Short mmCIF file of C-alpha atoms in Angstrom, two decimals:
data_model
loop_
_atom_site.label_atom_id
_atom_site.label_comp_id
_atom_site.label_asym_id
_atom_site.label_seq_id
_atom_site.Cartn_x
_atom_site.Cartn_y
_atom_site.Cartn_z
CA MET A 6 71.48 119.22 96.56
CA ARG A 7 74.19 120.79 98.73
CA LEU A 8 76.04 118.63 101.25
CA GLN A 9 74.93 120.77 104.20
CA THR A 10 71.24 120.45 103.25
CA ARG A 11 71.63 116.74 102.60
CA LEU A 12 73.23 116.16 105.99
CA ILE A 13 70.45 118.06 107.78
CA ILE A 14 67.74 116.06 105.97
CA ILE A 15 69.44 112.69 106.60
CA ILE A 16 70.11 113.37 110.29
CA CYS A 17 66.61 114.77 110.91
CA SER A 18 64.95 111.87 109.04
CA LEU A 19 66.91 109.32 111.02
CA LEU A 20 66.17 111.16 114.25
CA LEU A 21 62.43 111.36 113.44
CA PHE A 22 62.31 107.65 112.67
CA VAL A 23 64.12 106.77 115.92
CA ILE A 24 61.90 109.08 118.00
CA LEU A 25 58.68 107.71 116.47
CA PHE A 26 59.82 104.13 116.86
CA LEU A 27 60.87 104.62 120.48
CA SER A 28 57.69 106.59 121.28
CA PHE A 29 55.39 103.85 119.95
CA LEU A 30 57.51 101.18 121.61
CA PHE A 31 57.44 102.99 124.95
CA GLN A 32 53.69 103.57 124.69
CA HIS A 33 53.08 99.90 123.91
CA MET A 34 55.32 98.74 126.75
CA PHE A 35 53.68 101.21 129.15
CA ALA A 36 50.16 100.06 128.22
CA ALA A 37 51.09 96.37 128.52
CA THR A 38 52.81 96.92 131.86
CA LEU A 39 49.90 98.99 133.18
CA LYS A 40 47.40 96.32 132.21
CA GLU A 41 49.55 93.64 133.85
CA GLN A 42 49.89 95.63 137.06
CA ILE A 43 46.15 96.46 137.22
CA GLY A 44 45.33 92.81 136.56
CA MET A 45 47.58 91.74 139.45
CA ARG A 46 46.03 94.45 141.61
CA ALA A 47 42.52 93.21 140.80
CA LEU A 48 43.52 89.62 141.53
CA ASN A 49 45.10 90.56 144.88
CA VAL A 50 41.94 92.41 145.93
CA ALA A 51 39.75 89.49 144.83
CA GLU A 52 41.87 86.96 146.78
CA THR A 53 41.83 89.19 149.86
CA VAL A 54 38.00 89.53 149.77
CA ALA A 55 37.58 85.80 149.13
CA ALA A 56 39.70 84.95 152.16
CA THR A 57 37.84 87.33 154.52
CA PRO A 58 35.94 85.42 157.30
CA LEU A 59 33.06 87.90 157.09
CA VAL A 60 32.39 86.87 153.49
CA LYS A 61 32.64 83.16 154.28
CA ASP A 62 30.31 83.52 157.29
CA ALA A 63 27.78 85.47 155.21
CA PHE A 64 27.39 82.51 152.83
CA ARG A 65 25.87 80.55 155.75
CA GLN A 66 23.30 83.29 156.37
CA PRO A 67 19.83 83.22 154.81
CA ASP A 68 20.44 86.61 153.12
CA PRO A 69 24.21 86.88 152.38
CA HIS A 70 24.05 90.20 150.51
CA GLN A 71 23.10 92.07 153.68
CA GLN A 72 26.64 91.56 155.04
CA ILE A 73 28.57 91.21 151.80
CA GLN A 74 27.28 94.29 149.90
CA PRO A 75 28.46 96.94 152.41
CA PHE A 76 31.83 95.23 152.80
CA ALA A 77 32.34 94.91 149.04
CA GLU A 78 31.50 98.59 148.46
CA MET A 79 33.94 99.64 151.16
CA ILE A 80 36.69 97.58 149.49
CA ARG A 81 35.81 99.03 146.06
CA ARG A 82 36.06 102.62 147.26
CA LYS A 83 39.37 102.03 149.06
CA THR A 84 41.04 100.16 146.17
CA GLY A 85 39.68 102.34 143.37
CA ALA A 86 38.25 99.35 141.53
CA GLU A 87 35.34 99.85 139.15
CA TYR A 88 33.44 97.05 140.81
CA VAL A 89 33.74 94.31 143.42
CA VAL A 90 31.22 91.57 142.68
CA VAL A 91 30.59 88.54 144.91
CA GLY A 92 28.49 85.60 143.70
CA ASN A 93 27.72 82.00 144.61
CA ARG A 94 28.59 78.87 142.62
CA GLN A 95 25.64 79.46 140.33
CA GLY A 96 26.92 82.97 139.55
CA ILE A 97 24.11 84.75 141.44
CA ARG A 98 25.40 88.13 142.66
CA TYR A 99 25.45 88.94 146.39
CA ALA A 100 27.28 92.24 145.88
CA HIS A 101 27.41 94.75 142.97
CA PRO A 102 28.05 98.53 142.64
CA LEU A 103 24.56 98.80 141.18
CA PRO A 104 22.17 97.41 143.84
CA ASP A 105 19.44 96.64 141.29
CA ARG A 106 21.71 93.99 139.76
CA ILE A 107 22.09 92.04 143.01
CA GLY A 108 20.44 88.65 142.72
CA LYS A 109 21.05 88.52 139.00
CA LYS A 110 23.49 86.21 137.22
CA MET A 111 27.11 87.26 136.68
CA VAL A 112 28.14 87.85 132.99
CA GLY A 113 31.39 87.44 131.11
CA GLY A 114 31.58 83.66 130.79
CA ASP A 115 34.95 83.34 132.53
CA ASN A 116 33.89 81.57 135.76
CA ASP A 117 34.62 77.99 134.76
CA GLU A 118 38.30 78.00 135.80
CA VAL A 119 37.45 79.82 139.04
CA LEU A 120 34.85 77.20 139.99
CA LYS A 121 37.64 74.63 139.65
CA GLY A 122 39.52 76.44 142.43
CA LYS A 123 41.88 78.63 140.32
CA ALA A 124 42.41 82.36 140.68
CA ILE A 125 42.63 84.04 137.24
CA ILE A 126 43.13 87.36 135.49
CA SER A 127 40.92 87.86 132.46
CA GLU A 128 39.88 90.53 130.04
CA ALA A 129 36.15 90.30 129.29
CA VAL A 130 33.01 92.34 128.79
CA GLY A 131 31.02 92.53 131.99
CA SER A 132 27.77 94.27 132.85
CA LEU A 133 29.62 97.63 133.05
CA GLY A 134 31.66 97.16 129.88
CA PRO A 135 35.08 95.75 128.83
CA ALA A 136 37.33 95.34 131.85
CA ILE A 137 40.40 93.62 133.27
CA ARG A 138 39.18 91.34 136.01
CA GLY A 139 40.76 89.45 138.83
CA LYS A 140 38.72 86.44 139.97
CA ALA A 141 39.26 84.29 143.03
CA PRO A 142 37.27 81.35 144.44
CA ILE A 143 35.71 81.40 147.96
CA PHE A 144 36.39 78.19 149.89
CA ASP A 145 34.49 76.80 152.92
CA GLU A 146 36.16 74.99 155.83
CA GLN A 147 36.25 71.73 153.85
CA GLY A 148 37.99 73.41 150.87
CA ASN A 149 34.98 73.39 148.61
CA VAL A 150 34.30 76.30 146.27
CA ILE A 151 31.17 78.03 147.54
CA GLY A 152 31.42 81.32 145.67
CA ILE A 153 33.32 83.73 143.41
CA VAL A 154 34.83 87.20 143.94
CA SER A 155 35.32 89.32 140.80
CA VAL A 156 37.21 92.65 140.98
CA GLY A 157 37.29 94.72 137.77
CA PHE A 158 38.97 97.83 136.30
CA LEU A 159 37.41 99.18 133.11
CA LEU A 160 39.62 99.24 129.99
CA GLU A 161 38.28 102.72 129.28
CA ASP A 162 39.90 104.02 132.46
CA ILE A 163 43.17 102.28 131.58
CA ASP A 164 43.10 103.80 128.06
CA ASN A 165 42.59 107.24 129.59
CA ILE A 166 45.70 106.78 131.73
CA VAL A 167 47.71 105.55 128.71
CA TRP A 168 46.47 108.51 126.63
CA SER A 169 47.56 111.03 129.27
CA TYR A 170 51.05 109.55 129.24
CA SER A 171 51.01 109.45 125.42
CA ILE A 172 50.43 113.23 125.36
CA LYS A 173 53.52 113.70 127.56
CA ILE A 174 55.53 111.36 125.35
CA PHE A 175 54.43 113.33 122.28
CA PHE A 176 55.58 116.66 123.73
CA PHE A 177 58.91 115.18 124.82
CA SER A 178 59.34 113.70 121.32
CA ILE A 179 58.68 117.11 119.72
CA LEU A 180 61.25 118.69 122.07
CA ALA A 181 63.81 115.98 121.25
CA LEU A 182 63.16 116.44 117.53
CA LEU A 183 63.67 120.22 117.79
CA LEU A 184 66.93 119.70 119.68
CA GLY A 185 67.95 117.14 117.07
CA ILE A 186 67.27 119.59 114.23
CA ILE A 187 69.40 122.23 115.96
CA GLY A 188 72.15 119.65 116.47
CA ALA A 189 71.88 118.49 112.83
CA VAL A 190 72.30 122.05 111.59
CA GLY A 191 75.33 122.49 113.87
CA ILE A 192 76.89 119.21 112.72
CA ALA A 193 76.29 120.07 109.05
CA LYS A 194 77.93 123.48 109.46
CA THR A 195 80.91 121.95 111.29
CA VAL A 196 81.39 119.30 108.61
CA LYS A 197 81.09 121.94 105.89
CA LYS A 198 83.70 124.09 107.61
CA SER A 199 86.09 121.17 108.18
CA ILE A 200 86.06 120.31 104.46
CA HIS A 201 86.55 123.97 103.51
CA GLY A 202 83.10 124.35 101.99
CA LEU A 203 83.68 121.73 99.32
CA GLU A 204 80.96 119.48 97.96
CA PRO A 205 81.45 115.67 97.76
CA LYS A 206 81.87 115.82 93.99
CA GLU A 207 84.56 118.46 94.37
CA ILE A 208 86.30 116.41 97.08
CA GLY A 209 86.26 113.34 94.83
CA LEU A 210 87.70 115.37 91.96
CA LEU A 211 90.42 116.77 94.22
CA TYR A 212 91.29 113.26 95.39
CA GLN A 213 91.60 112.03 91.82
CA GLU A 214 93.71 115.06 90.92
CA LYS A 215 95.93 114.47 93.96
CA GLN A 216 96.45 110.83 93.01
CA ALA A 217 97.27 111.80 89.44
CA ILE A 218 99.72 114.47 90.63
CA LEU A 219 101.39 112.06 93.06
CA GLU A 220 101.91 109.48 90.34
CA ALA A 221 103.04 112.09 87.81
CA ILE A 222 105.75 113.37 90.15
CA ARG A 223 108.92 111.37 89.69
CA GLU A 224 110.07 112.07 93.24
CA GLY A 225 109.12 109.60 95.94
CA ILE A 226 106.64 111.11 98.42
CA ILE A 227 105.80 109.78 101.88
CA ALA A 228 103.78 111.52 104.60
CA VAL A 229 103.32 110.69 108.29
CA ASN A 230 101.04 111.99 111.03
CA HIS A 231 102.15 113.36 114.41
CA ASP A 232 102.63 109.82 115.77
CA GLY A 233 104.90 108.79 112.90
CA ILE A 234 102.28 106.61 111.18
CA ILE A 235 102.48 106.62 107.38
CA THR A 236 99.36 108.22 105.88
CA MET A 237 100.37 108.65 102.24
CA VAL A 238 102.86 107.15 99.82
CA ASN A 239 103.16 107.19 96.03
CA LYS A 240 104.35 104.47 93.66
CA THR A 241 107.80 106.00 93.18
CA ALA A 242 108.41 105.91 96.93
CA MET A 243 107.19 102.31 97.15
CA ALA A 244 109.55 101.32 94.34
CA LEU A 245 112.50 102.95 96.12
CA LEU A 246 111.48 101.26 99.38
CA GLY A 247 111.06 97.87 97.69
CA TYR A 248 107.30 97.46 98.22
CA LYS A 249 104.63 96.70 95.64
CA LYS A 250 101.32 97.32 97.43
CA GLU A 251 100.18 100.37 99.39
CA HIS A 252 98.74 98.36 102.30
CA ASP A 253 102.25 97.03 102.99
CA VAL A 254 103.28 100.60 103.85
CA LEU A 255 100.20 102.63 104.80
CA GLY A 256 99.39 102.62 108.51
CA LYS A 257 102.87 101.38 109.45
CA TYR A 258 105.29 103.16 111.80
CA ILE A 259 107.82 105.13 109.75
CA LEU A 260 110.87 103.71 111.57
CA HIS A 261 109.70 100.18 110.73
CA ILE A 262 109.81 101.08 107.02
CA ILE A 263 112.75 103.54 107.02
CA PRO A 264 114.81 102.81 110.16
CA HIS A 265 116.93 105.98 109.95
CA SER A 266 114.19 108.40 108.84
CA ARG A 267 114.47 111.95 110.17
CA LEU A 268 110.77 112.71 109.77
CA LEU A 269 110.18 112.29 113.51
CA GLU A 270 112.95 114.82 114.17
CA VAL A 271 111.29 117.24 111.73
CA ILE A 272 107.98 116.79 113.61
CA ARG A 273 109.74 117.40 116.94
CA THR A 274 111.61 120.52 115.87
CA GLY A 275 109.20 121.87 113.27
CA LYS A 276 112.17 122.75 111.01
CA ALA A 277 112.33 121.78 107.35
CA GLU A 278 115.36 119.99 105.89
CA TYR A 279 116.32 120.48 102.24
CA ASP A 280 118.60 118.65 99.79
CA ASP A 281 119.89 116.11 102.30
CA GLU A 282 121.81 113.28 100.67
CA THR A 283 121.06 110.01 102.41
CA ILE A 284 121.06 106.25 101.86
CA LEU A 285 117.72 104.55 101.23
CA GLY A 286 118.13 100.80 100.92
CA GLU A 287 121.09 100.52 98.59
CA GLU A 288 120.38 103.76 96.76
CA THR A 289 121.62 107.27 97.42
CA VAL A 290 118.73 109.75 97.39
CA ILE A 291 118.35 113.50 97.75
CA ALA A 292 115.65 114.13 100.37
CA ASN A 293 113.57 117.13 101.40
CA ARG A 294 111.57 117.00 104.64
CA ILE A 295 108.88 119.54 105.49
CA PRO A 296 106.64 119.73 108.60
CA ILE A 297 102.85 119.85 108.12
CA VAL A 298 101.36 122.69 110.19
CA ASP A 299 97.68 123.36 110.97
CA LYS A 300 96.01 126.78 111.13
CA LYS A 301 97.04 127.20 114.77
CA GLY A 302 100.69 126.62 113.94
CA ASN A 303 100.86 123.15 115.51
CA VAL A 304 102.91 120.49 113.75
CA ILE A 305 100.52 117.67 112.87
CA GLY A 306 102.82 115.60 110.66
CA ALA A 307 105.56 115.75 108.08
CA VAL A 308 106.13 114.92 104.42
CA ALA A 309 109.34 113.81 102.73
CA THR A 310 110.21 113.86 99.05
CA PHE A 311 113.24 112.03 97.72
CA ARG A 312 114.73 111.17 94.38
CA ASN A 313 117.33 108.67 93.35
CA LYS A 314 120.62 110.49 93.04
CA SER A 315 121.59 108.38 90.05
CA GLU A 316 118.57 109.75 88.20
CA LEU A 317 119.67 113.27 89.02
CA TYR A 318 123.12 112.39 87.75
CA ARG A 319 121.67 111.07 84.53
CA LEU A 320 119.58 114.18 84.08
CA THR A 321 122.59 116.45 84.56
CA LYS A 322 125.22 114.25 82.97
CA GLU A 323 125.21 116.00 79.61
CA LEU A 324 125.33 119.41 81.25
CA SER A 325 128.12 118.28 83.57
CA GLN A 326 130.12 116.83 80.70
CA LEU A 327 129.68 120.00 78.70
CA LYS A 328 130.71 122.07 81.70
CA SER A 329 133.81 119.91 82.29
CA TYR A 330 134.66 120.04 78.60
CA ALA A 331 134.27 123.82 78.54
CA GLU A 332 136.38 124.16 81.67
CA ALA A 333 139.09 121.97 80.14
CA LEU A 334 139.03 123.97 76.93
CA ARG A 335 139.20 127.22 78.90
CA ALA A 336 142.19 125.96 80.87
CA GLN A 337 143.88 124.74 77.69
CA THR A 338 143.17 127.98 75.87
CA HIS A 339 144.52 130.07 78.73
CA GLU A 340 147.60 127.90 79.14
CA PHE A 341 148.41 127.55 75.45
CA SER A 342 147.82 131.22 74.76
CA ASN A 343 150.62 131.93 77.23
CA LYS A 344 152.80 129.37 75.47
CA LEU A 345 152.03 130.94 72.11
CA TYR A 346 153.07 134.33 73.42
CA VAL A 347 156.39 132.81 74.56
CA ILE A 348 156.92 131.12 71.17
CA SER A 349 156.02 134.35 69.37
CA GLY A 350 158.56 136.25 71.47
CA LEU A 351 161.28 133.65 70.84
CA ILE A 352 160.69 133.86 67.09
CA GLN A 353 160.82 137.65 67.18
CA LEU A 354 164.13 137.37 69.06
CA GLU A 355 165.25 134.94 66.34
CA SER A 356 165.79 132.23 68.99
CA TYR A 357 164.50 129.56 66.65
CA GLU A 358 166.06 126.57 68.39
CA GLU A 359 164.55 127.52 71.76
CA ALA A 360 161.15 128.00 70.10
CA LEU A 361 161.32 124.56 68.44
CA GLU A 362 162.44 122.97 71.72
CA LEU A 363 159.50 124.53 73.61
CA ILE A 364 157.01 123.42 70.95
CA SER A 365 158.37 119.88 71.00
CA LYS A 366 158.33 119.75 74.79
CA GLU A 367 154.71 120.90 75.12
CA THR A 368 153.55 118.62 72.33
CA ASN A 369 155.26 115.57 73.82
CA LEU A 370 153.99 116.32 77.32
CA HIS A 371 150.35 116.64 76.29
CA GLN A 372 150.42 113.73 73.86
CA ASP A 373 152.18 111.57 76.42
CA ILE A 374 149.48 112.05 79.09
CA VAL A 375 146.70 111.53 76.54
CA ARG A 376 148.26 108.31 75.20
CA PHE A 377 148.84 106.99 78.71
CA VAL A 378 145.25 107.71 79.78
CA MET A 379 143.82 106.13 76.64
CA LYS A 380 145.89 102.99 77.20
CA GLU A 381 145.66 102.50 80.97
CA ILE A 382 142.31 104.18 81.71
CA PRO A 383 140.16 103.20 78.71
CA ASP A 384 136.88 104.21 80.39
CA PRO A 385 136.07 107.50 78.54
CA ILE A 386 134.27 109.10 81.49
CA ILE A 387 137.04 108.50 84.04
CA GLY A 388 139.77 109.16 81.45
CA GLY A 389 138.14 112.44 80.47
CA LEU A 390 138.01 113.42 84.15
CA PHE A 391 141.78 112.95 84.51
CA ILE A 392 142.55 114.88 81.31
CA GLY A 393 140.40 117.73 82.60
CA LYS A 394 142.14 117.70 85.98
CA PHE A 395 145.52 117.64 84.23
CA ASN A 396 144.65 120.76 82.22
CA ARG A 397 143.24 122.46 85.30
CA ALA A 398 146.44 121.70 87.22
CA ASN A 399 148.53 123.21 84.42
CA GLU A 400 146.48 126.37 84.63
CA LEU A 401 147.03 126.55 88.40
CA LYS A 402 150.78 125.83 88.00
CA ILE A 403 150.42 122.52 89.81
CA GLN A 404 152.47 119.49 88.80
CA PHE A 405 149.84 116.82 88.25
CA ASP A 406 151.21 113.32 87.69
CA ILE A 407 149.53 109.98 87.11
CA ASP A 408 151.93 107.25 88.17
CA ARG A 409 153.06 105.36 85.08
CA GLN A 410 152.63 102.07 86.95
CA SER A 411 148.91 102.76 87.19
CA SER A 412 146.34 100.52 85.53
CA PHE A 413 142.57 101.11 85.66
CA LYS A 414 141.20 98.84 82.95
CA ASP A 415 139.21 96.23 84.90
CA ILE A 416 136.33 98.37 86.18
CA PRO A 417 133.18 96.24 86.59
CA LYS A 418 130.21 97.46 84.56
CA HIS A 419 127.90 97.38 87.59
CA LEU A 420 129.95 100.03 89.42
CA ASP A 421 128.17 103.38 89.08
CA ARG A 422 130.48 105.74 87.15
CA ASP A 423 128.77 108.74 88.70
CA HIS A 424 129.89 107.62 92.16
CA LEU A 425 133.42 106.99 90.87
CA LEU A 426 133.50 110.50 89.39
CA THR A 427 132.29 111.95 92.70
CA ILE A 428 134.99 110.10 94.64
CA ILE A 429 137.95 110.78 92.32
CA GLY A 430 136.95 114.34 91.40
CA ASN A 431 136.49 115.51 95.01
CA ILE A 432 139.68 113.88 96.32
CA VAL A 433 141.79 115.36 93.48
CA ASP A 434 140.19 118.80 93.90
CA ASN A 435 140.91 118.73 97.64
CA ALA A 436 144.53 117.77 96.93
CA MET A 437 144.99 120.63 94.44
CA GLU A 438 143.43 123.12 96.88
CA ALA A 439 145.75 121.84 99.61
CA VAL A 440 148.95 122.35 97.59
CA LEU A 441 147.89 125.89 96.65
CA HIS A 442 148.26 126.76 100.35
CA ASN A 443 151.50 124.93 101.13
CA GLY A 444 153.71 128.03 100.82
CA CYS A 445 156.26 126.17 98.66
CA GLU A 446 157.21 126.79 95.09
CA GLU A 447 156.80 123.12 94.16
CA LYS A 448 153.10 122.20 94.17
CA LYS A 449 152.63 118.55 93.37
CA VAL A 450 149.71 116.11 93.22
CA THR A 451 150.30 112.46 92.34
CA VAL A 452 147.65 109.86 91.55
CA PHE A 453 148.16 106.11 91.58
CA LEU A 454 145.49 103.69 90.28
CA THR A 455 145.42 99.91 90.30
CA ASP A 456 142.82 97.31 89.43
CA LEU A 457 144.87 94.25 90.40
CA GLY A 458 143.17 91.74 92.66
CA ASP A 459 139.60 92.00 93.95
CA ASP A 460 139.64 95.74 94.60
CA LEU A 461 140.01 99.02 92.79
CA ILE A 462 142.56 101.14 94.64
CA ILE A 463 142.95 104.88 94.18
CA GLU A 464 145.73 106.76 95.95
CA VAL A 465 146.01 110.56 95.82
CA GLU A 466 149.10 112.17 97.33
CA ASP A 467 149.80 115.88 97.76
CA ASN A 468 152.58 117.92 99.33
CA GLY A 469 150.18 120.32 101.02
CA PRO A 470 150.27 121.47 104.66
CA GLY A 471 148.70 118.23 105.94
CA ILE A 472 145.70 117.67 108.23
CA GLN A 473 145.86 118.98 111.78
CA ALA A 474 145.41 116.31 114.44
CA GLU A 475 142.67 118.21 116.29
CA ILE A 476 140.36 118.20 113.26
CA ALA A 477 141.17 114.70 112.02
CA ASP A 478 137.84 113.32 113.26
CA GLN A 479 135.79 116.07 111.61
CA ILE A 480 136.97 116.15 108.01
CA PHE A 481 134.26 113.75 106.80
CA GLU A 482 131.43 115.66 108.50
CA ARG A 483 128.95 117.45 106.25
CA GLY A 484 129.56 121.21 106.18
CA PHE A 485 132.93 121.07 107.98
CA SER A 486 135.70 122.98 106.21
CA THR A 487 138.95 124.69 107.14
CA LYS A 488 138.15 127.38 104.57
CA ALA A 489 136.22 130.46 105.60
CA ALA A 490 134.09 130.63 102.43
CA ALA A 491 130.42 129.73 102.60
CA HIS A 492 128.91 126.59 101.05
CA ARG A 493 132.04 124.55 101.65
CA GLY A 494 132.67 121.25 103.43
CA TYR A 495 130.61 118.94 101.22
CA GLY A 496 133.30 117.18 99.14
CA LEU A 497 134.49 114.52 101.60
CA ASP A 498 130.92 113.98 102.84
CA LEU A 499 129.87 113.16 99.26
CA VAL A 500 132.92 110.90 98.90
CA LYS A 501 131.99 109.00 102.05
CA LYS A 502 128.36 108.53 100.98
CA SER A 503 129.36 107.35 97.51
CA LEU A 504 131.78 104.87 99.06
CA THR A 505 128.98 103.61 101.31
CA VAL A 506 126.88 102.86 98.23
CA LEU A 507 129.79 101.10 96.49
CA GLY A 508 130.82 99.25 99.65
CA GLY A 509 134.25 100.91 99.74
CA HIS A 510 136.48 102.53 102.35
CA ILE A 511 138.74 105.55 102.62
CA THR A 512 141.76 106.02 104.85
CA TYR A 513 144.44 108.67 104.96
CA GLN A 514 147.90 109.34 106.32
CA SER A 515 149.00 112.90 106.94
CA GLU A 516 152.14 114.54 108.27
CA GLN A 517 152.03 118.16 109.31
CA GLY A 518 153.92 120.31 106.78
CA LYS A 519 154.70 117.42 104.43
CA GLY A 520 151.40 116.45 102.90
CA THR A 521 148.61 113.89 102.88
CA VAL A 522 147.93 110.56 101.18
CA PHE A 523 144.32 109.47 100.72
CA THR A 524 143.75 105.78 99.93
CA ILE A 525 140.41 104.63 98.52
CA ILE A 526 139.52 100.95 98.25
CA ILE A 527 136.44 99.85 96.28
CA PRO A 528 135.62 96.14 96.01
CA LYS A 529 134.82 94.91 92.52
CA GLN A 530 132.13 92.75 94.07
CA ARG A 531 130.17 93.81 97.20
CA ARG A 532 131.39 91.91 100.24
CA VAL A 533 129.08 90.45 102.86
CA ASP A 534 131.30 92.01 105.50
CA ASP A 535 132.31 95.52 104.55
CA GLY A 536 133.95 96.13 107.91
CA SER A 537 137.46 95.22 106.72
CA GLN A 538 140.03 97.96 107.30
CA TYR A 539 142.71 98.87 104.83
CA SER A 540 145.72 101.07 105.03
CA SER A 541 148.01 102.69 102.50
CA ALA A 542 150.37 99.75 102.88
CA HIS A 543 147.90 97.91 100.62
CA CYS A 544 149.11 100.10 97.74
CA ARG A 545 152.27 100.14 95.74
CA ARG A 546 154.16 101.73 98.60
#
């Protein structure tokens, strides 16, 4: 059965049950109240007649009914009672709507309490049929009961009144049921539209598929509503956030879970943010943030996906290493092809000594740097980076030196090599780009490394044009670059974020026209207080 039909049937059935229940309850309450009110009315009339002096005086007359009968009939007509009967202590009638029954004994068997001086309301079968009766005793001047007044309203008349109201209740119930059916159809259509015409089984299947997709995606996913309350989170996101159970995250304010989240900014501006590198806990993640928009174009929430940058590094490590290796080979091939042309020319000119000297020089230079790196920088990843940069510098005609006093052997295993590569590679690349624009013939980049003490210290010096004072505060900002080309200005931002993860610091000294020295300090063990400031005086100089 379709959801829309099921909703209509359920709502109408519930409505019918409620209407029937309330109708019968109202009818019962109305009948009970009506009987109670008529009983009180009968009793009031009976007490009034019993207290009338005319009735009391008539009991002293030889023929009481002559005075009582006309008075009782007048009272009956004015009050609308079915009968007003007056009798003596023996129950002999002095007044009755049917004159032929005057002088006969009262029926019903409910006079005992009245003869004791109590006024009562009873429901009994009298001479005219079942009735609700109010009975009151008649007292003489000494307080003795000398007679009884009985005022009655037939139950048949009461039932007729109840039935007339029941007909009205029935018609109102039918009207309410019709309105309810119309409302049920409207509600069912609205619900059907709001769930895009899907059936419950289809919704359940979609939910299971969504859960499976969320858990299959390796990115962390977290969604919030317009108020910043978390409405969805997958296991990957909980693992990155350090939580184990969904109820620890769901329903919480996003800033209580991720203090520096930009999801609220995305909701405010309605603009998506892609590939933003940020710190989550102690991990660097790549985040994408997208606003959730309804059919009217209103932003009703936002969703963020993020993935651990170290995982991305691991996924691309082989490709990156191959790319670096290919680049190094290309640089070496280009450089040594030039050298081979020179050697070939020297041989053709029969300058054999100069050719041998050039061969020896190039061989010694390359072997010397390789031996030094293998000895002082035994880590193959970092050592390979420096060999690649050395070959690249040769291709660009840059003098690239690694200070022979350098030592970079004691690198703790827990330090992420990917972050170290990001830091060293970007600083060296920036230095080589700087010297290419210094306008001098001598282009020189010098690197000094030391692992003495509790810190790893990396110093990169160039003889480039230096950093202008007016932009000194902007060089670490994402997207800022002194170069006009697009997609620049990310190197130092990546360096700064990697240092944040490793707990390190970077400082620099620059002199206009003479060059720049960048000093990087990375603690071997994370300090509780990372606010310590270092300067280049901490290095060999």
